[in-house]
GROMACS .gro file of C-alpha atoms in nm:
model
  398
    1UNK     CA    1  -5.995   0.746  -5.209
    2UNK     CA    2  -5.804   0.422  -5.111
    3UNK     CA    3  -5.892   0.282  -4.761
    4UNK     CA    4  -5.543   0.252  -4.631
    5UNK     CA    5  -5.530   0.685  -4.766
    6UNK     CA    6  -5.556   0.797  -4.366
    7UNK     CA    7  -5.366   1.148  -4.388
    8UNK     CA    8  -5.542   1.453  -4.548
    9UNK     CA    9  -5.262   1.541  -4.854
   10UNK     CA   10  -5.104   1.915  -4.824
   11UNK     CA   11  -5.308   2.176  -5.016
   12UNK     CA   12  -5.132   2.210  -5.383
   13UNK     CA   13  -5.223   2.464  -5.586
   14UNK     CA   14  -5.358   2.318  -5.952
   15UNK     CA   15  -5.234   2.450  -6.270
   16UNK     CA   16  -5.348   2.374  -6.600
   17UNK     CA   17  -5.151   2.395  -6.924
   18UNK     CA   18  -5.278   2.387  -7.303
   19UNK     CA   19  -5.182   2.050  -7.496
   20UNK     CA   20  -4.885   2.105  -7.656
   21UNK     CA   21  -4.894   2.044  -8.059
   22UNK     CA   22  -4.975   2.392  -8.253
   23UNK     CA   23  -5.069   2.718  -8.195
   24UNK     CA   24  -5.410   2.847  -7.997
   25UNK     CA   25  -5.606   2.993  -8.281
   26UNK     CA   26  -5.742   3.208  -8.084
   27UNK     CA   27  -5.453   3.387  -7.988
   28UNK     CA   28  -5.282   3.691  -8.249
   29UNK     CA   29  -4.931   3.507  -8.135
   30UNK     CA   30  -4.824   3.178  -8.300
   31UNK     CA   31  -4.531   3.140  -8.073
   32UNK     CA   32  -4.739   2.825  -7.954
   33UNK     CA   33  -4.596   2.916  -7.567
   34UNK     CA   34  -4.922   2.882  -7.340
   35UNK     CA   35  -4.910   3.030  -6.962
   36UNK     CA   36  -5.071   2.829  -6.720
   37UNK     CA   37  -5.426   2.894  -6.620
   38UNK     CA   38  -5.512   2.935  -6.262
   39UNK     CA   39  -5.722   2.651  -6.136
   40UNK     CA   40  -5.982   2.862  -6.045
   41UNK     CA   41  -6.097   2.907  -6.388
   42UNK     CA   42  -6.383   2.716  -6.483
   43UNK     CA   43  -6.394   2.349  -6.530
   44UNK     CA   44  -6.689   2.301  -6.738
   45UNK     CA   45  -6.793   2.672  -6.848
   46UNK     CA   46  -7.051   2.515  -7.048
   47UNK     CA   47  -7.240   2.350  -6.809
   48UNK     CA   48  -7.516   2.605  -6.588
   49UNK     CA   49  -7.441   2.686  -6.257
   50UNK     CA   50  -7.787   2.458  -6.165
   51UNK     CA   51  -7.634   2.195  -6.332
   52UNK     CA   52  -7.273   2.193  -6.216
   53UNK     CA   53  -7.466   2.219  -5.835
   54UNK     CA   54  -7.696   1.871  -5.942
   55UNK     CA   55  -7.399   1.692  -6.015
   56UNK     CA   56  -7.196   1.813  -5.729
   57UNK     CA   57  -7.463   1.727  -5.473
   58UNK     CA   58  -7.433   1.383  -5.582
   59UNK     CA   59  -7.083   1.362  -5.501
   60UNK     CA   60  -6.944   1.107  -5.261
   61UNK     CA   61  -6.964   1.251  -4.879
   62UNK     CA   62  -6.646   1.081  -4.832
   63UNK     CA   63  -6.506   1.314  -5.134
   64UNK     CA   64  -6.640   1.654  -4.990
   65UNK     CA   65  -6.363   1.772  -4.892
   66UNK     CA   66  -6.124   1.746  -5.158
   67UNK     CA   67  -6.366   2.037  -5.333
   68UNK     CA   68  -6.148   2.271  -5.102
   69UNK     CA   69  -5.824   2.211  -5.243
   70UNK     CA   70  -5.970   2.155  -5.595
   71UNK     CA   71  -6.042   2.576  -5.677
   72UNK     CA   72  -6.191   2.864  -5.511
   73UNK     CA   73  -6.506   2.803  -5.687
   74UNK     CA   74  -6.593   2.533  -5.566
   75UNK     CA   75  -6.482   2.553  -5.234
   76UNK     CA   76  -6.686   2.848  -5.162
   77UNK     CA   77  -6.969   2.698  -5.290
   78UNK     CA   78  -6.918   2.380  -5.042
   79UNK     CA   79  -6.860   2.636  -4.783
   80UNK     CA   80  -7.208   2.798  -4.823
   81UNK     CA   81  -7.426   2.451  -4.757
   82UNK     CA   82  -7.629   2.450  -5.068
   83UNK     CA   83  -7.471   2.164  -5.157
   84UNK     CA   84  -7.605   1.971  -4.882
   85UNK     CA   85  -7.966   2.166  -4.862
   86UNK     CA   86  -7.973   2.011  -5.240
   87UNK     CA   87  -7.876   1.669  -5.132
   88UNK     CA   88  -8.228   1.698  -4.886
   89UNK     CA   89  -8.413   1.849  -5.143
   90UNK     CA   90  -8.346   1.576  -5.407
   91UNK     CA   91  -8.361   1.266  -5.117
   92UNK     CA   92  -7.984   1.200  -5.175
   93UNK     CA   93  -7.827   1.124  -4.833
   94UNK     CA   94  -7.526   0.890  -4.708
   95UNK     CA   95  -7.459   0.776  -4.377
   96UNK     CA   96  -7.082   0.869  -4.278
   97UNK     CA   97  -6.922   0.670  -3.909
   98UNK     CA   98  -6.725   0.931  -3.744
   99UNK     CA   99  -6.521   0.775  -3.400
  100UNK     CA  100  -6.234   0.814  -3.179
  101UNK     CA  101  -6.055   0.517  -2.987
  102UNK     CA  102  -5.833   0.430  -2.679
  103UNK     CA  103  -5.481   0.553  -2.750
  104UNK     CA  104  -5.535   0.881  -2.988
  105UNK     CA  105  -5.661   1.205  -2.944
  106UNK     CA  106  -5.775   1.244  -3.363
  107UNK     CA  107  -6.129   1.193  -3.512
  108UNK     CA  108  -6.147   0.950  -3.792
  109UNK     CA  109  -6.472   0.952  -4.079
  110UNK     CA  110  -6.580   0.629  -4.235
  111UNK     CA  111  -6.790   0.608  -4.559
  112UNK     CA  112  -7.117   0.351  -4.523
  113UNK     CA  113  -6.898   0.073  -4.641
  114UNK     CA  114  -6.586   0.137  -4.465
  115UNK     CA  115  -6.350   0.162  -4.793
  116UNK     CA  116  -6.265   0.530  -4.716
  117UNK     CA  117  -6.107   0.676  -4.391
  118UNK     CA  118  -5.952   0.943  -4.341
  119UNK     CA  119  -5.835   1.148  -3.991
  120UNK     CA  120  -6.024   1.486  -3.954
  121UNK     CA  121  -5.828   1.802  -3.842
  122UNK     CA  122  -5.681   1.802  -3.544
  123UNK     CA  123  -5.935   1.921  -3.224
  124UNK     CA  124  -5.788   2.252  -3.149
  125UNK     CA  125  -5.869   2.248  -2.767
  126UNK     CA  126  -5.566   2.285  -2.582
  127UNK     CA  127  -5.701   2.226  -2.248
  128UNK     CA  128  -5.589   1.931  -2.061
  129UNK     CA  129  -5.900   1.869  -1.913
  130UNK     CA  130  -6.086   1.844  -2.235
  131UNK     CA  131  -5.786   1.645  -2.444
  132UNK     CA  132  -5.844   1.370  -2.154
  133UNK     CA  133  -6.154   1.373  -2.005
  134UNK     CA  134  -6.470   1.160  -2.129
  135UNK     CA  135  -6.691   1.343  -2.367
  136UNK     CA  136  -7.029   1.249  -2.558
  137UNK     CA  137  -7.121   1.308  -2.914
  138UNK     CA  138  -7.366   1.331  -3.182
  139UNK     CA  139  -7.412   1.470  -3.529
  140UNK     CA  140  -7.696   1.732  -3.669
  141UNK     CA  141  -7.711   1.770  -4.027
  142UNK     CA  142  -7.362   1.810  -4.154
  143UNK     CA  143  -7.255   1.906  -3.755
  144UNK     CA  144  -7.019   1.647  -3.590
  145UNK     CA  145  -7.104   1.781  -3.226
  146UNK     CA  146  -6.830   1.732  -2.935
  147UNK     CA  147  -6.913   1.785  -2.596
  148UNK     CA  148  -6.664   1.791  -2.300
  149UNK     CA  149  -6.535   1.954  -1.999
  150UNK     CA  150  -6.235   2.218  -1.986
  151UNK     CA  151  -6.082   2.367  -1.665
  152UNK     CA  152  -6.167   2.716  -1.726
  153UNK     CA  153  -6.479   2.706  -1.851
  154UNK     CA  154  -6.660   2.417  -1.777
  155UNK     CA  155  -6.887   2.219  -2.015
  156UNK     CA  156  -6.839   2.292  -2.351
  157UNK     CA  157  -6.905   2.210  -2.736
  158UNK     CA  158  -6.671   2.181  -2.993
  159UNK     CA  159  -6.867   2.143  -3.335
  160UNK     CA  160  -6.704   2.030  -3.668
  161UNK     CA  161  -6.850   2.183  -3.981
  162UNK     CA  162  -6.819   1.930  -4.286
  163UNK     CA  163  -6.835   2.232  -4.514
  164UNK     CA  164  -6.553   2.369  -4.382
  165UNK     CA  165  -6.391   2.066  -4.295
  166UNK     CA  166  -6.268   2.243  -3.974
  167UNK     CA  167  -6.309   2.306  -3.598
  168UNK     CA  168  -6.505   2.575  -3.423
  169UNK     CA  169  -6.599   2.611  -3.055
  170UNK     CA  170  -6.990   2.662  -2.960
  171UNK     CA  171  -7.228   2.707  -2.890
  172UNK     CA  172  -7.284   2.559  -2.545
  173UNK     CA  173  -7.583   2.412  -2.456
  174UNK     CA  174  -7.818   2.610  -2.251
  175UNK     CA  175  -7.777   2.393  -1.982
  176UNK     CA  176  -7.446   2.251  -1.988
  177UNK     CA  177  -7.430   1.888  -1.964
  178UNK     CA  178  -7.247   1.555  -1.911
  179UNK     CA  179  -7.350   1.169  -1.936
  180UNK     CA  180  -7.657   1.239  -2.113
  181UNK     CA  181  -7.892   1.096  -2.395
  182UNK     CA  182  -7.832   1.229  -2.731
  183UNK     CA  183  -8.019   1.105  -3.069
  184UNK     CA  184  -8.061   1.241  -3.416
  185UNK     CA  185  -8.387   1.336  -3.623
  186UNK     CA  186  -8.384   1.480  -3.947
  187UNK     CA  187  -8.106   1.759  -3.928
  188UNK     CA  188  -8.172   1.852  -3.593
  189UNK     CA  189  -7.970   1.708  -3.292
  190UNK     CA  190  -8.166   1.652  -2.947
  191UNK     CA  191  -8.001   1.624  -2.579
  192UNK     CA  192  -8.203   1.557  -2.268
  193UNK     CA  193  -8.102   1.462  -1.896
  194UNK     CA  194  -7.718   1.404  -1.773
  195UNK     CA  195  -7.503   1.561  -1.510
  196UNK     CA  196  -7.413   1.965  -1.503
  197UNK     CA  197  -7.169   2.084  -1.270
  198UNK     CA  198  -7.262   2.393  -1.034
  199UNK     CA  199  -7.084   2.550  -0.730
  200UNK     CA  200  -7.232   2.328  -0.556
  201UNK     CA  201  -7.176   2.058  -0.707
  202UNK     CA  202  -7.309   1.812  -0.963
  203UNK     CA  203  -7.673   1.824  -1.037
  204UNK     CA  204  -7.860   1.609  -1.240
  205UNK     CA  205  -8.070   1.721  -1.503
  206UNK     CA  206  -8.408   1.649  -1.639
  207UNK     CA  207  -8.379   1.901  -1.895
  208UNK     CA  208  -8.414   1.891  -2.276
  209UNK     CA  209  -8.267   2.084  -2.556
  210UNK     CA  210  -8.267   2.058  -2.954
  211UNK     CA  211  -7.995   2.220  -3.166
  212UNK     CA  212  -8.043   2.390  -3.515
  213UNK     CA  213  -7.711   2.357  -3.733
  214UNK     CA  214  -7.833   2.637  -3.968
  215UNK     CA  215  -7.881   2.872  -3.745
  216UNK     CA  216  -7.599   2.703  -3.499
  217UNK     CA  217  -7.822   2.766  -3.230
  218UNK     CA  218  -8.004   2.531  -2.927
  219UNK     CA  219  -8.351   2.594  -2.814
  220UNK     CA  220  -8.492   2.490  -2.530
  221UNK     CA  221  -8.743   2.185  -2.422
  222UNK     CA  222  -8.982   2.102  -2.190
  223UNK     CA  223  -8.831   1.914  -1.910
  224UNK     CA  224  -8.872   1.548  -1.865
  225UNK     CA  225  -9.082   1.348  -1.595
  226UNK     CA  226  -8.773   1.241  -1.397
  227UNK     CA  227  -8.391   1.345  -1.371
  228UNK     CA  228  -8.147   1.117  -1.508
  229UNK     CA  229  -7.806   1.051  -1.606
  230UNK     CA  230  -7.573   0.808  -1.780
  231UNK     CA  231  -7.916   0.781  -1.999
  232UNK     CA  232  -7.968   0.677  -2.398
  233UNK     CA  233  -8.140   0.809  -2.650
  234UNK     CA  234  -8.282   0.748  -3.020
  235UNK     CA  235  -8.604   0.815  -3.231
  236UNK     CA  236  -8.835   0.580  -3.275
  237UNK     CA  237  -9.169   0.676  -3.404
  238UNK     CA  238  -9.108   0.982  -3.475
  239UNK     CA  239  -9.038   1.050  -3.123
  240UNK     CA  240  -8.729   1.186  -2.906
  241UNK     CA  241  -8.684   0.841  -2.635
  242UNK     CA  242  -8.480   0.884  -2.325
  243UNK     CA  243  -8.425   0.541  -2.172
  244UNK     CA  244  -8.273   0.373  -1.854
  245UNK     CA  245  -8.016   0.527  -1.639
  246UNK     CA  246  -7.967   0.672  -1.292
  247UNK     CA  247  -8.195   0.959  -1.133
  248UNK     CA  248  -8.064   1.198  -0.861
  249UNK     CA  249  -7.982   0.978  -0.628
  250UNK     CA  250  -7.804   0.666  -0.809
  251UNK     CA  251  -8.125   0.470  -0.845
  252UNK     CA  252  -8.120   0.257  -1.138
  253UNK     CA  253  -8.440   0.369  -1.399
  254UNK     CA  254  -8.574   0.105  -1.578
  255UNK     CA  255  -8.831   0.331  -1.737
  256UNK     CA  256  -8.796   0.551  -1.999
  257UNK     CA  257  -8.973   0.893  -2.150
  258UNK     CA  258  -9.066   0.970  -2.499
  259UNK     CA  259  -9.139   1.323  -2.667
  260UNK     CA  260  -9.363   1.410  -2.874
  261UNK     CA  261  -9.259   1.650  -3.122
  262UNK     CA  262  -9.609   1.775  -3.236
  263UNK     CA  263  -9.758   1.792  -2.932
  264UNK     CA  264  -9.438   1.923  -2.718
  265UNK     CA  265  -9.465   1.692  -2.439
  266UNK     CA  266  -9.297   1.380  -2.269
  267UNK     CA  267  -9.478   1.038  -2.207
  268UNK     CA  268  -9.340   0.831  -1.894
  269UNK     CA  269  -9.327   0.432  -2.018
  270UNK     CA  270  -9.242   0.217  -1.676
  271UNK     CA  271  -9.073  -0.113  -1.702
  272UNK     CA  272  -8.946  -0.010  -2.022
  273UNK     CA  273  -8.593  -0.180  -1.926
  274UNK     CA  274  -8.712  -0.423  -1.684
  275UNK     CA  275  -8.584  -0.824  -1.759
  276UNK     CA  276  -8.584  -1.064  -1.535
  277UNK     CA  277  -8.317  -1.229  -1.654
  278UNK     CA  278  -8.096  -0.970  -1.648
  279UNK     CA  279  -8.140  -0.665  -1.437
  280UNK     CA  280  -8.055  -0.370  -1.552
  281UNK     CA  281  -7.835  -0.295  -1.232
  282UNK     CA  282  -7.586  -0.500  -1.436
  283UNK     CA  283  -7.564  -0.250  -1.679
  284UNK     CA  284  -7.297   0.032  -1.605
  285UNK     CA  285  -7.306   0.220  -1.913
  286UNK     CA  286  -7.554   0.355  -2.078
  287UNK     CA  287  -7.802   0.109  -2.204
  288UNK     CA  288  -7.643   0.032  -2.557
  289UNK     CA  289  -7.970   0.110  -2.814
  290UNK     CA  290  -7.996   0.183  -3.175
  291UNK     CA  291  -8.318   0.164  -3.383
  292UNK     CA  292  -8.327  -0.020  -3.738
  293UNK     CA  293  -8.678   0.009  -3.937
  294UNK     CA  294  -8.841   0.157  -3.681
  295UNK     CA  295  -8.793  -0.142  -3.421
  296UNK     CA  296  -8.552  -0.053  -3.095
  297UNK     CA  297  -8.284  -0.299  -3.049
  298UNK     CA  298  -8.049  -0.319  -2.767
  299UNK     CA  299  -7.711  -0.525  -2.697
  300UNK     CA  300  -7.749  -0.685  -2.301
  301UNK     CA  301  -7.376  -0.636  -2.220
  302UNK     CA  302  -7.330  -0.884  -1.954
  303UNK     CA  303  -7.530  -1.211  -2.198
  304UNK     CA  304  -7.340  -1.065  -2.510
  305UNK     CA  305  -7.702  -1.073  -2.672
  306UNK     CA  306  -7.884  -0.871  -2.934
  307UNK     CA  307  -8.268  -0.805  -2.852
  308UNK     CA  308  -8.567  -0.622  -2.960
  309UNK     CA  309  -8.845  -0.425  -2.850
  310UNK     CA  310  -9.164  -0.535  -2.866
  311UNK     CA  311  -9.409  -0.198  -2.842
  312UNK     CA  312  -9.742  -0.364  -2.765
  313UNK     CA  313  -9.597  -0.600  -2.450
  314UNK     CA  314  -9.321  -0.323  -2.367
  315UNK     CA  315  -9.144  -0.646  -2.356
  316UNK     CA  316  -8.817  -0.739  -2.492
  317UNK     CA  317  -8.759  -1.061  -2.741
  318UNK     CA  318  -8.413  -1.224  -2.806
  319UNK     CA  319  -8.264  -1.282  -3.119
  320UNK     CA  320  -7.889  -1.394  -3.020
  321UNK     CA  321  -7.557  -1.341  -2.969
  322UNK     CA  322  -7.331  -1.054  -3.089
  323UNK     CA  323  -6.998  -1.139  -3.231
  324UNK     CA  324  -6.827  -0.890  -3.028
  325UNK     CA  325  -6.754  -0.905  -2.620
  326UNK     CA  326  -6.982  -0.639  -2.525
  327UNK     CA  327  -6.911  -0.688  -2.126
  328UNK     CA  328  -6.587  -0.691  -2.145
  329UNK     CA  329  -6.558  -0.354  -1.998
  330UNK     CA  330  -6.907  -0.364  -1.856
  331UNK     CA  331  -7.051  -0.228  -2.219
  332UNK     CA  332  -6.805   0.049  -2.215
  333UNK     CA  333  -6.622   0.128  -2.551
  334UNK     CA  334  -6.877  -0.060  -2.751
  335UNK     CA  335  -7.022   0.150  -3.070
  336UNK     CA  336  -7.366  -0.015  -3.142
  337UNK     CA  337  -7.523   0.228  -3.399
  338UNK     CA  338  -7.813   0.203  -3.651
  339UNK     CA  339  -7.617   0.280  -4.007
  340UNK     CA  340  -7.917   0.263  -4.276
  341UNK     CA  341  -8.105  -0.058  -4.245
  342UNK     CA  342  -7.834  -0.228  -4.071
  343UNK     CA  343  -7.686  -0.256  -3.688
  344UNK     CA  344  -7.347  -0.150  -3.676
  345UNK     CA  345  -7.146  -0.302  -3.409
  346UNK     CA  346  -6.780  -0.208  -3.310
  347UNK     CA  347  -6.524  -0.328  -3.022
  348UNK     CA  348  -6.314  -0.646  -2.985
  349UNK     CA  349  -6.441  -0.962  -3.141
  350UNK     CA  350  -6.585  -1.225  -2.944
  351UNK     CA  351  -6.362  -1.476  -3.182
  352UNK     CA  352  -6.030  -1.358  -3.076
  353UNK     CA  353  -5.848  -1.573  -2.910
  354UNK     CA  354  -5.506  -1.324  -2.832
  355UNK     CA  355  -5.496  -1.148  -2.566
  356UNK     CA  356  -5.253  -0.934  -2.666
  357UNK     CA  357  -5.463  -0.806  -2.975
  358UNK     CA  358  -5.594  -0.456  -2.964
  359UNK     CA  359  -5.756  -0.389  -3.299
  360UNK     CA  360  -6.077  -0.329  -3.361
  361UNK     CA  361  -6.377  -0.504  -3.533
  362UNK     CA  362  -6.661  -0.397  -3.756
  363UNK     CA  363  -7.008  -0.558  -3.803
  364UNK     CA  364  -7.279  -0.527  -3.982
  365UNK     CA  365  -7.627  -0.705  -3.935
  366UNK     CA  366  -7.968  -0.633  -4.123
  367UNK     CA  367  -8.163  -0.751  -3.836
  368UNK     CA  368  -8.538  -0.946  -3.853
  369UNK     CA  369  -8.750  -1.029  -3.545
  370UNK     CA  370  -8.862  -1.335  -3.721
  371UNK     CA  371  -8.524  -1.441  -3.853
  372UNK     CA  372  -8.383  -1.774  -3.653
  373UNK     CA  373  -7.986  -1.685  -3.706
  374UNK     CA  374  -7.867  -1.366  -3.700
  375UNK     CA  375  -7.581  -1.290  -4.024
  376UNK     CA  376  -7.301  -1.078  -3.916
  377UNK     CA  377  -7.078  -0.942  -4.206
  378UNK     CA  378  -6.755  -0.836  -4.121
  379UNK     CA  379  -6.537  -0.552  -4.248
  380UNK     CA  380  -6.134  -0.604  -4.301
  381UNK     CA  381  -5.920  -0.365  -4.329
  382UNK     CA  382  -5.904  -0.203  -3.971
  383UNK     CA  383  -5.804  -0.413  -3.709
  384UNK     CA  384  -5.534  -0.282  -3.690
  385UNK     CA  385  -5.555   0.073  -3.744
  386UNK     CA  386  -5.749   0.201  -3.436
  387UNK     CA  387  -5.779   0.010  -3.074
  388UNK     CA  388  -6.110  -0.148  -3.004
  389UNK     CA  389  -6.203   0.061  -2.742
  390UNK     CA  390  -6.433   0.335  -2.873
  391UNK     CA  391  -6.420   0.637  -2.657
  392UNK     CA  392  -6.677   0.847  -2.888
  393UNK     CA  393  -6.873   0.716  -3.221
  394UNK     CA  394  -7.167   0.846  -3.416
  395UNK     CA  395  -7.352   0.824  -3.729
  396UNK     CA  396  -7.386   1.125  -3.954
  397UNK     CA  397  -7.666   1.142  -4.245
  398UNK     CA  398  -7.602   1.410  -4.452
   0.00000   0.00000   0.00000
């Protein structure tokens, strides 16, 4: 699919015709006058169904929804998911960049190498309060999970199916939920802490949940040591970290709590965001964090610079500066993403010069705690297609 191919083409129903040049021998006519066959005859009747489902689980991600249009067949076997419960049985995943900017109300997916784009269906949430208001997201198997707030009813999820390639609404969250920490492991999707609004107000949660796209269902956790909000998240060894943020009463965290899956309880890790050099009171989003390899990164918003964990000092190392202006808007509208074995970084670059430029830019780094210089690669393409404010981005692996 070409890069610059943005708009999903109108469903077209396929015919097929015999080559014209003689008669069908196997027909008692020889008027050599063939009707058209419906596309949703066979392709390849000789291959086995097993077969036909290998090579369609290898299929580009980026691709998977063109099987809909292509003939009933196969659309109703994308539309069952044993495509992608293949994919995890045979180890063949791809990481697909789904994000919506400044300006638009449309989600947009990205293949890993940013050469194919194209705009999802639209959101069908009519509700003012939703189409405008800030919302979080995250992805769970083939789930691209869309949490916001609508006048009548609160909180709520909007979930899009990639088997589908459509919209449905639920299911909420047991405990519904703003500004919290969200990460991905395996195909499960995992939210903890954040802000849920009661009668009485806004409360701040210290709650935990984990949602099950099979069975498109959340189940609960145990709760964490401390309530927070405008908190990250990601996995890193094997376990479910909620970092930084603000507790109940607007007090900056600098500590952070990790789960342990197997033994179904949180650790508390203090100081885990302390730095001298720059306190985290600067920070007012979210601390930016992604995790490459196994090692936590995270981009300091008001130095502009990449760092990394290091586990046994629970101190943090610098490796240098990120070509795009992180503080710009205090770290706000900044996607910084782990996408394979790279960083992924996306906003305005820190090597424009124009004031009046809006586009957006896309990095890539493969990142090494003993490296001196840090080698950003660039993708064209897209400055110009979306603004470089980021309202909502995340990584699917599917």
């Amino acid at each position: 699919m070409a890069a610059d191919s943005f708009l999903m083409p109108p469903c077209r129903k396929i015919r097929i015709r015999e080559a014209k040049g003689g008669p069908n021998p196997n027909r008692s006519d020889s008027s050599g006058v063939e009707e058209p066959q419906d596309a949703d005859y066979p392709y390849v009747p000789q291959l086995s169904d097993d077969i036909e489902k290998s090579i369609l689980a290898r299929f580009p991600l980026s691709e998977y929804w063109k099987l809909n249009f292509l003939n009933k067949h196969f659309s109703r076997l994308l539309k069952s998911g044993e495509l992608f419960k293949i994919r995890r049985q045979i180890g063949f995943k791809e990481s697909s960049i789904f994000m919506s900017a400044s300006g638009g109300n449309c989600w947009w997916a990205f293949d890993r190498l940013f050469k194919c784009c194209r705009q999802l269906p639209e959101l069908p949430s009519r509700d003012v309060c939703f189409i405008g208001g800030d919302k979080e997201s995250l992805c769970a198997g083939s789930h691209l999970i869309v949490s916001g707030r609508e006048f009548t009813e609160g909180n709520v999820v909007w979930r899009f199916e990639l088997e589908t390639s459509k919209w449905f609404k639920g299911p909420s969250m047991i405990d519904p939920r703003c500004l919290f920490a969200s990460a991905t492991c395996g195909t499960f999707g995992f939210v903890a802490g954040g802000m849920e609004m009661g009668l009485l107000g806004a409360e701040v949660l210290n709650s935990a949940e984990k949602y099950n796209p099979e069975t498109k269902s959340w189940e609960s956790l145990p709760c964490m040591h401390k309530k927070r909000k405008l908190c990250s998240g990601c996995f890193l060894d094997d376990k479910f970290y909620v970092i930084g943020g603000k507790d109940e009463n607007d007090m900056e965290l600098t500590c952070g709590e990790a789960y342990n899956k197997d033994k179904n309880t949180w650790e508390l890790i203090l100081d885990m965001l302390k730095d001298e050099d720059n306190p985290v009171a600067k920070r007012q989003s979210p601390p930016l964090l992604s995790v490459v390899n196994n090692e936590l990164y995270c981009l300091e918003t008001s130095s502009n610079e990449l760092k990394v964990y290091l586990k046994n000092s629970n101190t943090w190392k610098k490796l240098g500066a990120v070509p795009v202006r992180a503080g710009l808007h205090k770290g706000w509208g900044v996607a910084f993403k782990s996408l394979g074995n790279e960083l992924l970084v996306i906003g305005y670059s820190s090597a424009n010069c124009n004031c009046d430029y809006n586009g957006m830019t896309i990095y890539t780094c493969r990142p090494d705690a003993e490296r001196e210089e840090l080698r950003w690669r660039c993708f064209e393409g897209y400055k110009d297609r979306l603004n470089f404010f980021l309202l909502n981005c995340c990584v699917m692996v599917a």
